[in-house]
Amino acid sequence: MSTYIGVSEIPSFIIPAFLLTVSLYWLWKREMARVPGPRGLPIIGNIPQVTGGGFDQKLQRFRDRYGNIFRLKLGEMTTIFVFGLKNIEEVLLGRNENFEMRPNWLYIPDKVIQKKGLIWTNGEMWQRLRDIMTNTQNSPDSGQHTEKQIMTEIHHTVKLLHTGSDLGETGIDPSSLFSASTFNILSSFVFGQRFEMTETDYSLLKDGIADLTERNKTQNPVNMFPSLGACMTRKRDEAIVKESELFIILKKYLTAHASKRCPGNPSRDLMDTYIQQTETNIESDTENTENNFLRSILDMYIYGSEMTSSLLLWTVVFLVRYPDVQRKCQDEMDLVVGDRDLTSSDRANGSLPYCVAVLKEILRISSPAVMTTLHTNHKSAIVGGHLIPERSLVVCDLHNPRFDENLWENPSEFKPERFLSKLSAEQERVASLSFGLGPRCCPARKLSETAHFLYCMNLIRHFRIHHYDESVPIPLTADYKGVSLKPRPFKVVFKPREVQVQVSQG
């Protein structure tokens, strides 16, 4: 006897009920995978909830409510924020490099920057520009020349502090000094030379780049409201003209480099490396490549200057806040280095472990970098159980993993000794998270670490730095401005010290 039931024998309500159940389950799964976030107002979205300062703290409150992955509608654009180390690594280190691209269709990158440079270019051109940057840093000849120029800048700073009238007990705000030094450190890498503050090109470049930085901010309202673009043509044209004016100055130095350079000679700086590449790779679209290279130089100044000067300020804050740590660094240098200048070899050969540990701990606990630059994905992806649609705007947190109690003992405590013992691979990645992870990590990391070590350690070798009012601890308060977390303005005294040359025992 057959037990087969024909379709005609199935009750009529079963099939619709089954299809309804499957549809509801699919909708439920899709809703569960959808990135959560607060409701926003018509047109402006969640903008009122993130304005008014303390942006990083407001993001933390959204994270507490909605979890490690949440969305905010900022004007017409929706941005997805990614927290939690596992999720961050999935985005920045994930297979197939799905999130390595920049959303250069936004108004400023597209219409103003015109998808040029190291930050907003994608694909082969981006890789070529990154290779120029990396090859320059890895070149022994370029490295030696850049270090020599950095030391010249340090000697200039030391002389300025020794002979200046601001060494009195009232103290000085070092932000302007560090800003000028950072500009010259980057110039040493790019041009192979530093500038005197009285030089015309110094003022034209520094002021022009500061102006362009304001015009090119990702937070510009026109990025959030692309429909406003038609009303912004005057400002767009002004920004393009400003970039063109800076290009003229940069081209002058590039032409001078090319005229002095002998083919086959080793590269001494970034411009040399670029010229060397053009000697070996004949391209049909040299103008496009050159404009991308020149824009990459501006990108270095726009992003590198603010980050590096902020890091120098944070370093002074912590060395002043913890005078015993400053003194231990000085004692180690006196013992190992004596009265000579520190070099990058002192960092590389491990002869100053405590000094290096202090700088690593400062970078961990007070990194200026809070979030990554915008990323986008060329195909949809599941991250942390949430569906990230194709071509999303994605930003990753760079702050919280450095304070993860599962990775660090008492993470809020300033403790350089934690870097004197071997770290796990995960701790190593997180300790330097301010440089980012994956293909889009900071391309100038090696230069930044070298400059940080040489500048700060040589500075405290010559001076004891203390708060202008030693009875009051220097504050650790900060403001999130532009692209970095900066300490609030402070005053310190640079008191010249006599180097105590010690003789090691044994």
XYZ file of C-alpha atoms in Angstrom:
506
model
C 0.000 0.000 0.000
C 1.537 3.368 -1.048
C 2.091 6.016 1.632
C 2.893 8.706 -0.927
C 0.783 11.844 -0.513
C 0.166 13.792 -3.692
C 0.287 17.565 -3.881
C -3.474 17.621 -4.337
C -3.892 15.931 -0.947
C -1.884 18.599 0.985
C -4.217 20.954 2.843
C -4.453 24.249 0.985
C -3.191 26.336 3.919
C 0.106 24.420 4.383
C 2.055 25.800 1.408
C 1.177 29.496 2.048
C 1.940 29.000 5.749
C 5.309 27.440 4.898
C 6.215 30.246 2.493
C 5.128 32.856 5.031
C 7.274 31.211 7.723
C 10.333 31.135 5.438
C 9.784 34.777 4.443
C 9.397 35.918 8.044
C 12.516 33.976 9.057
C 14.473 35.559 6.195
C 13.257 39.027 7.163
C 14.110 38.341 10.803
C 17.620 37.167 9.881
C 18.133 40.212 7.685
C 16.943 42.543 10.429
C 19.203 40.805 12.973
C 22.158 41.235 10.584
C 21.321 44.882 9.892
C 23.718 47.302 11.537
C 21.910 48.960 14.488
C 21.969 52.639 15.253
C 19.963 55.563 16.603
C 17.096 57.090 14.702
C 17.915 60.393 13.107
C 16.037 63.507 12.163
C 14.825 64.033 8.601
C 17.541 65.336 6.257
C 20.236 65.956 8.908
C 20.129 62.499 10.498
C 22.253 62.094 13.653
C 24.378 65.212 13.175
C 22.923 67.010 16.256
C 23.913 64.018 18.401
C 27.623 64.220 17.515
C 28.252 67.971 17.304
C 29.462 70.215 20.096
C 32.813 68.594 20.960
C 33.784 65.330 22.622
C 33.169 63.373 19.412
C 35.191 60.356 20.595
C 33.266 60.203 23.885
C 29.922 60.428 22.094
C 30.908 57.498 19.881
C 31.705 55.508 23.015
C 28.198 56.146 24.341
C 26.703 54.902 21.060
C 28.886 51.819 21.370
C 27.654 51.175 24.911
C 24.064 51.255 23.665
C 24.237 49.600 20.236
C 27.274 47.329 20.470
C 30.621 47.146 18.706
C 29.205 47.876 15.259
C 26.705 50.679 14.761
C 25.665 53.187 12.131
C 25.120 56.925 12.186
C 23.323 58.847 9.482
C 25.305 62.032 9.025
C 23.321 64.116 6.603
C 22.647 62.139 3.446
C 25.454 59.661 4.151
C 25.418 56.664 6.505
C 28.710 55.793 8.226
C 29.369 52.471 9.958
C 31.608 52.557 13.041
C 33.534 49.406 13.969
C 34.760 48.698 17.514
C 36.235 45.558 19.095
C 39.674 44.237 18.105
C 38.363 41.139 16.323
C 35.990 43.228 14.200
C 38.654 45.848 13.501
C 41.103 43.192 12.334
C 38.404 41.620 10.160
C 37.972 44.954 8.386
C 41.618 46.043 8.175
C 43.296 42.634 7.842
C 40.431 40.578 6.402
C 40.937 38.200 3.533
C 40.618 39.483 -0.050
C 41.379 43.021 1.198
C 37.710 43.869 0.745
C 37.948 47.091 2.759
C 41.252 48.478 1.449
C 39.603 51.032 -0.840
C 38.796 54.661 -0.063
C 35.334 56.088 -0.842
C 36.720 58.637 -3.278
C 33.268 59.261 -4.740
C 32.560 61.651 -1.823
C 32.395 65.293 -2.880
C 35.742 66.548 -1.501
C 37.843 63.544 -2.670
C 36.060 63.498 -6.037
C 35.438 67.122 -7.036
C 38.173 68.936 -5.091
C 41.060 66.477 -4.639
C 40.018 64.733 -7.875
C 40.892 61.277 -6.522
C 44.615 62.066 -6.421
C 47.325 61.292 -3.892
C 48.197 58.639 -1.383
C 45.032 58.957 0.712
C 42.243 59.003 -1.875
C 43.679 56.993 -4.771
C 42.780 53.323 -5.212
C 44.212 50.457 -7.216
C 47.497 50.450 -9.125
C 48.234 54.163 -8.735
C 47.838 53.948 -4.952
C 50.200 50.960 -4.826
C 52.773 52.820 -6.911
C 52.642 55.879 -4.652
C 52.910 53.720 -1.540
C 55.937 51.919 -2.987
C 57.712 55.253 -3.536
C 57.104 56.153 0.114
C 58.187 52.737 1.418
C 61.272 52.467 -0.799
C 62.487 55.881 0.330
C 62.239 54.909 4.001
C 63.937 51.556 3.405
C 66.816 53.028 1.394
C 70.016 53.191 3.523
C 71.213 56.311 1.659
C 67.907 58.109 2.090
C 67.652 57.004 5.716
C 71.106 58.353 6.562
C 70.490 61.656 4.800
C 67.064 62.127 6.416
C 68.491 61.350 9.853
C 71.265 63.886 9.298
C 68.669 66.528 8.441
C 66.537 65.586 11.466
C 69.587 66.031 13.696
C 70.167 69.455 12.138
C 66.590 70.343 13.071
C 67.149 69.089 16.633
C 70.351 71.147 16.976
C 68.432 74.196 15.744
C 65.697 73.571 18.344
C 68.214 73.078 21.163
C 70.037 76.274 20.204
C 66.748 78.169 20.045
C 65.792 76.986 23.529
C 69.259 77.761 24.925
C 69.431 81.286 23.538
C 65.756 82.210 23.662
C 64.249 84.564 26.185
C 61.491 82.104 27.074
C 63.548 79.937 29.389
C 62.314 81.762 32.446
C 60.107 80.223 35.055
C 56.955 81.443 33.278
C 57.456 78.677 30.715
C 56.470 78.410 27.068
C 53.785 76.634 25.071
C 55.856 74.330 22.797
C 53.101 73.735 20.224
C 54.374 76.323 17.692
C 57.943 75.111 18.090
C 56.939 71.483 17.557
C 54.745 72.394 14.602
C 57.691 74.091 12.880
C 60.022 71.198 13.712
C 57.549 68.628 12.402
C 57.199 70.578 9.160
C 60.977 70.553 8.727
C 61.297 66.860 9.576
C 58.812 66.071 6.813
C 60.622 68.492 4.492
C 63.887 66.651 5.161
C 62.238 63.439 4.006
C 60.547 65.010 0.959
C 63.124 67.540 -0.288
C 66.264 66.433 1.547
C 66.473 69.794 3.335
C 64.943 71.844 6.126
C 63.672 75.418 5.836
C 64.515 78.492 7.849
C 61.373 80.156 9.162
C 62.351 83.345 7.342
C 62.330 81.662 3.909
C 59.480 82.613 1.609
C 58.800 79.022 0.547
C 58.499 77.980 4.201
C 55.667 80.452 4.777
C 53.992 79.762 1.432
C 54.035 76.000 1.936
C 53.148 75.967 5.634
C 50.333 78.514 5.369
C 49.046 77.055 2.107
C 48.947 73.522 3.506
C 47.161 74.743 6.657
C 44.558 76.436 4.453
C 44.172 73.339 2.273
C 43.791 71.161 5.377
C 40.723 73.144 6.415
C 39.238 73.021 2.921
C 39.841 69.271 2.477
C 38.434 67.994 5.785
C 36.397 64.804 5.527
C 33.907 66.365 7.972
C 33.139 69.101 5.440
C 29.331 69.492 5.230
C 29.358 68.984 1.466
C 30.585 65.405 2.009
C 27.512 64.776 4.154
C 25.159 66.642 1.814
C 26.393 65.972 -1.754
C 23.298 67.705 -3.102
C 24.840 70.975 -1.848
C 27.672 70.546 -4.350
C 25.973 72.733 -6.938
C 26.074 75.612 -4.437
C 29.740 75.071 -3.528
C 31.435 75.683 -6.881
C 33.201 78.866 -5.711
C 34.728 77.175 -2.667
C 35.585 74.122 -4.779
C 37.394 76.294 -7.331
C 39.250 78.169 -4.562
C 40.520 74.866 -3.128
C 41.641 73.670 -6.565
C 43.488 76.969 -7.148
C 45.163 76.679 -3.719
C 46.337 73.161 -4.554
C 47.648 74.373 -7.938
C 49.642 77.134 -6.220
C 51.252 74.577 -3.928
C 51.938 72.290 -6.898
C 53.907 75.129 -8.554
C 56.213 75.356 -5.518
C 56.630 71.577 -5.307
C 57.342 71.329 -9.054
C 60.107 73.915 -8.654
C 61.895 71.623 -6.199
C 61.175 68.536 -8.296
C 62.690 70.206 -11.381
C 65.752 71.263 -9.371
C 66.172 67.693 -8.126
C 65.933 66.316 -11.662
C 68.489 68.798 -13.033
C 71.060 67.956 -10.342
C 70.511 64.222 -10.274
C 72.848 61.822 -12.066
C 71.034 58.687 -13.309
C 71.950 55.660 -11.231
C 72.936 57.644 -8.144
C 71.312 56.513 -4.875
C 68.204 58.348 -3.697
C 68.530 60.761 -0.793
C 64.883 61.749 -0.390
C 61.336 61.175 -1.627
C 61.761 63.311 -4.739
C 64.904 61.401 -5.711
C 63.022 58.111 -5.397
C 60.216 59.386 -7.613
C 62.675 60.612 -10.269
C 64.524 57.298 -10.107
C 61.255 55.473 -10.762
C 60.465 57.650 -13.779
C 63.943 56.880 -15.140
C 63.236 53.152 -15.122
C 59.507 53.205 -15.956
C 58.595 55.135 -19.069
C 54.892 55.933 -18.825
C 52.474 57.437 -21.298
C 50.585 59.367 -18.608
C 53.428 61.101 -16.802
C 51.393 64.210 -15.976
C 48.782 62.162 -14.116
C 51.496 60.272 -12.214
C 53.325 63.501 -11.331
C 50.148 65.198 -10.085
C 49.367 62.148 -7.951
C 52.900 62.250 -6.535
C 52.680 65.971 -5.744
C 49.316 65.460 -4.057
C 50.891 62.639 -2.000
C 53.430 65.139 -0.677
C 50.594 67.426 0.417
C 48.871 64.420 2.040
C 52.037 63.763 4.047
C 52.013 67.295 5.397
C 48.250 67.424 5.982
C 48.066 64.173 7.939
C 51.657 63.735 9.116
C 52.214 67.212 10.539
C 49.201 67.181 12.832
C 49.748 63.618 14.038
C 53.489 64.015 14.657
C 53.296 67.393 16.396
C 50.465 66.049 18.593
C 52.608 63.027 19.504
C 55.544 65.269 20.445
C 53.245 67.313 22.686
C 51.888 64.181 24.379
C 55.437 62.955 24.943
C 56.359 66.154 26.758
C 53.157 65.976 28.814
C 53.955 62.489 30.108
C 57.663 63.150 30.675
C 56.698 66.211 32.733
C 53.835 64.438 34.511
C 56.215 61.620 35.518
C 59.586 63.266 36.315
C 61.028 59.979 37.633
C 60.484 58.445 34.192
C 62.178 61.438 32.554
C 65.126 61.108 34.915
C 65.476 57.354 34.259
C 65.637 58.060 30.527
C 68.319 60.686 31.112
C 70.306 58.341 33.353
C 70.178 55.591 30.725
C 71.329 57.994 28.005
C 74.105 59.404 30.192
C 75.374 55.890 30.845
C 75.140 54.526 27.304
C 75.505 57.569 25.057
C 77.471 60.046 27.140
C 77.838 63.482 25.571
C 77.229 62.508 21.935
C 73.962 62.762 20.036
C 71.593 59.818 19.993
C 71.235 58.088 16.631
C 68.676 55.696 15.188
C 71.234 52.912 15.757
C 70.826 53.419 19.506
C 67.159 52.553 19.072
C 67.723 49.668 16.669
C 70.501 47.895 18.588
C 68.581 47.763 21.867
C 71.139 49.742 23.878
C 68.457 52.089 25.282
C 65.630 49.711 26.209
C 64.018 51.949 28.821
C 63.933 55.025 26.564
C 62.328 52.988 23.787
C 59.834 51.445 26.238
C 58.798 54.912 27.443
C 58.063 56.127 23.915
C 56.100 52.964 23.124
C 54.013 53.376 26.267
C 53.326 57.031 25.438
C 52.195 55.979 21.960
C 49.932 53.326 23.486
C 48.322 55.420 26.185
C 48.045 58.771 24.392
C 48.125 58.147 20.663
C 46.753 61.120 18.695
C 44.998 58.725 16.298
C 41.472 57.920 17.495
C 39.804 56.579 14.338
C 40.941 55.418 10.912
C 40.356 57.414 7.769
C 37.263 56.309 5.852
C 37.346 52.861 4.227
C 34.886 51.258 1.833
C 34.196 47.721 0.594
C 33.854 46.612 -3.023
C 31.411 43.866 -2.030
C 29.036 43.219 0.879
C 30.519 41.498 3.924
C 29.527 40.069 7.295
C 31.517 41.589 10.171
C 30.686 40.727 13.762
C 27.426 39.137 12.652
C 26.289 42.302 10.880
C 25.844 42.813 7.163
C 27.994 45.628 5.787
C 26.462 46.542 2.410
C 28.659 47.108 -0.635
C 30.221 50.600 -0.912
C 29.594 51.465 2.740
C 31.479 54.216 4.558
C 33.397 52.410 7.315
C 35.513 53.827 10.158
C 37.442 51.697 12.686
C 38.246 52.561 16.303
C 41.980 52.850 17.081
C 41.615 53.887 20.722
C 39.836 51.289 22.849
C 41.968 48.184 22.086
C 44.923 49.997 23.650
C 42.980 49.994 26.931
C 41.632 46.444 26.734
C 41.988 44.776 30.151
C 42.168 41.389 28.434
C 45.413 42.502 26.794
C 47.002 44.844 29.328
C 47.318 44.808 33.093
C 45.984 48.098 34.462
C 45.817 49.625 30.960
C 44.972 53.140 32.186
C 48.184 53.226 34.219
C 51.286 54.768 32.640
C 53.770 51.934 32.955
C 56.722 51.839 30.510
C 58.004 48.646 32.148
C 55.300 46.646 30.340
C 57.380 47.059 27.153
C 60.570 45.727 28.730
C 59.297 42.138 28.539
C 58.256 40.230 25.438
C 54.770 41.029 24.177
C 52.344 38.660 22.536
C 51.734 39.064 18.804
C 48.331 40.562 19.599
C 49.831 43.078 22.030
C 52.437 44.063 19.430
C 49.710 44.815 16.889
C 47.623 46.787 19.365
C 50.581 48.737 20.787
C 51.185 50.273 17.373
C 47.512 50.456 16.383
C 47.756 54.220 15.999
C 49.567 53.545 12.705
C 46.654 51.409 11.534
C 46.697 47.835 10.249
C 46.765 46.161 6.878
C 47.407 47.581 3.409
C 46.188 51.070 4.326
C 48.286 51.454 7.477
C 50.419 54.590 7.819
C 52.982 54.496 4.987
C 55.381 56.775 6.900
C 55.527 54.724 10.102
C 59.286 54.159 9.986
C 59.957 57.876 9.545
C 57.553 58.740 12.361
C 59.103 56.295 14.851
C 62.633 57.438 14.014
C 61.756 61.123 14.328
C 59.866 60.529 17.594
C 62.889 58.809 19.150
C 65.570 61.202 17.896
C 63.678 64.406 18.637
C 62.275 63.636 22.078
C 65.224 61.766 23.538
C 67.816 64.260 22.294
C 65.638 67.035 23.693
C 65.575 65.634 27.235
C 69.270 64.797 26.953
C 69.850 68.561 26.794
C 67.031 69.760 29.051
C 65.081 68.873 32.146
C 61.516 69.738 31.229
C 59.094 70.643 33.992
C 55.704 72.317 34.400
C 55.867 76.105 34.780
C 54.245 75.582 38.189
C 55.912 72.534 39.703
C 53.448 72.484 42.582
C 50.665 71.578 40.137
C 50.788 68.404 37.990
C 50.540 69.031 34.269
C 46.992 68.071 33.191
C 46.234 65.109 30.918
C 43.136 66.718 29.402
C 42.689 66.538 25.650
C 40.593 67.844 22.784
C 39.663 66.017 19.606
C 40.505 68.437 16.811
C 40.797 67.780 13.103
C 42.161 64.264 12.768
C 43.964 63.902 16.102
C 43.577 63.946 19.870
C 45.657 66.844 21.182
C 46.575 67.831 24.738
C 45.089 71.127 25.776
C 47.547 74.062 25.701
C 50.151 73.951 28.462
C 53.348 75.715 29.476
C 56.630 74.072 30.399
C 60.146 75.184 31.271
C 63.158 73.793 29.383
C 65.962 73.907 31.930
C 69.441 73.176 30.481
C 71.137 70.215 32.112
C 74.731 69.081 32.268
C 75.180 65.670 30.734
C 76.496 63.326 33.402
C 78.910 60.993 31.630
C 78.870 57.753 33.584
C 81.081 54.715 33.310
C 79.298 51.380 33.246
C 80.535 48.771 35.669
C 81.788 45.408 34.451
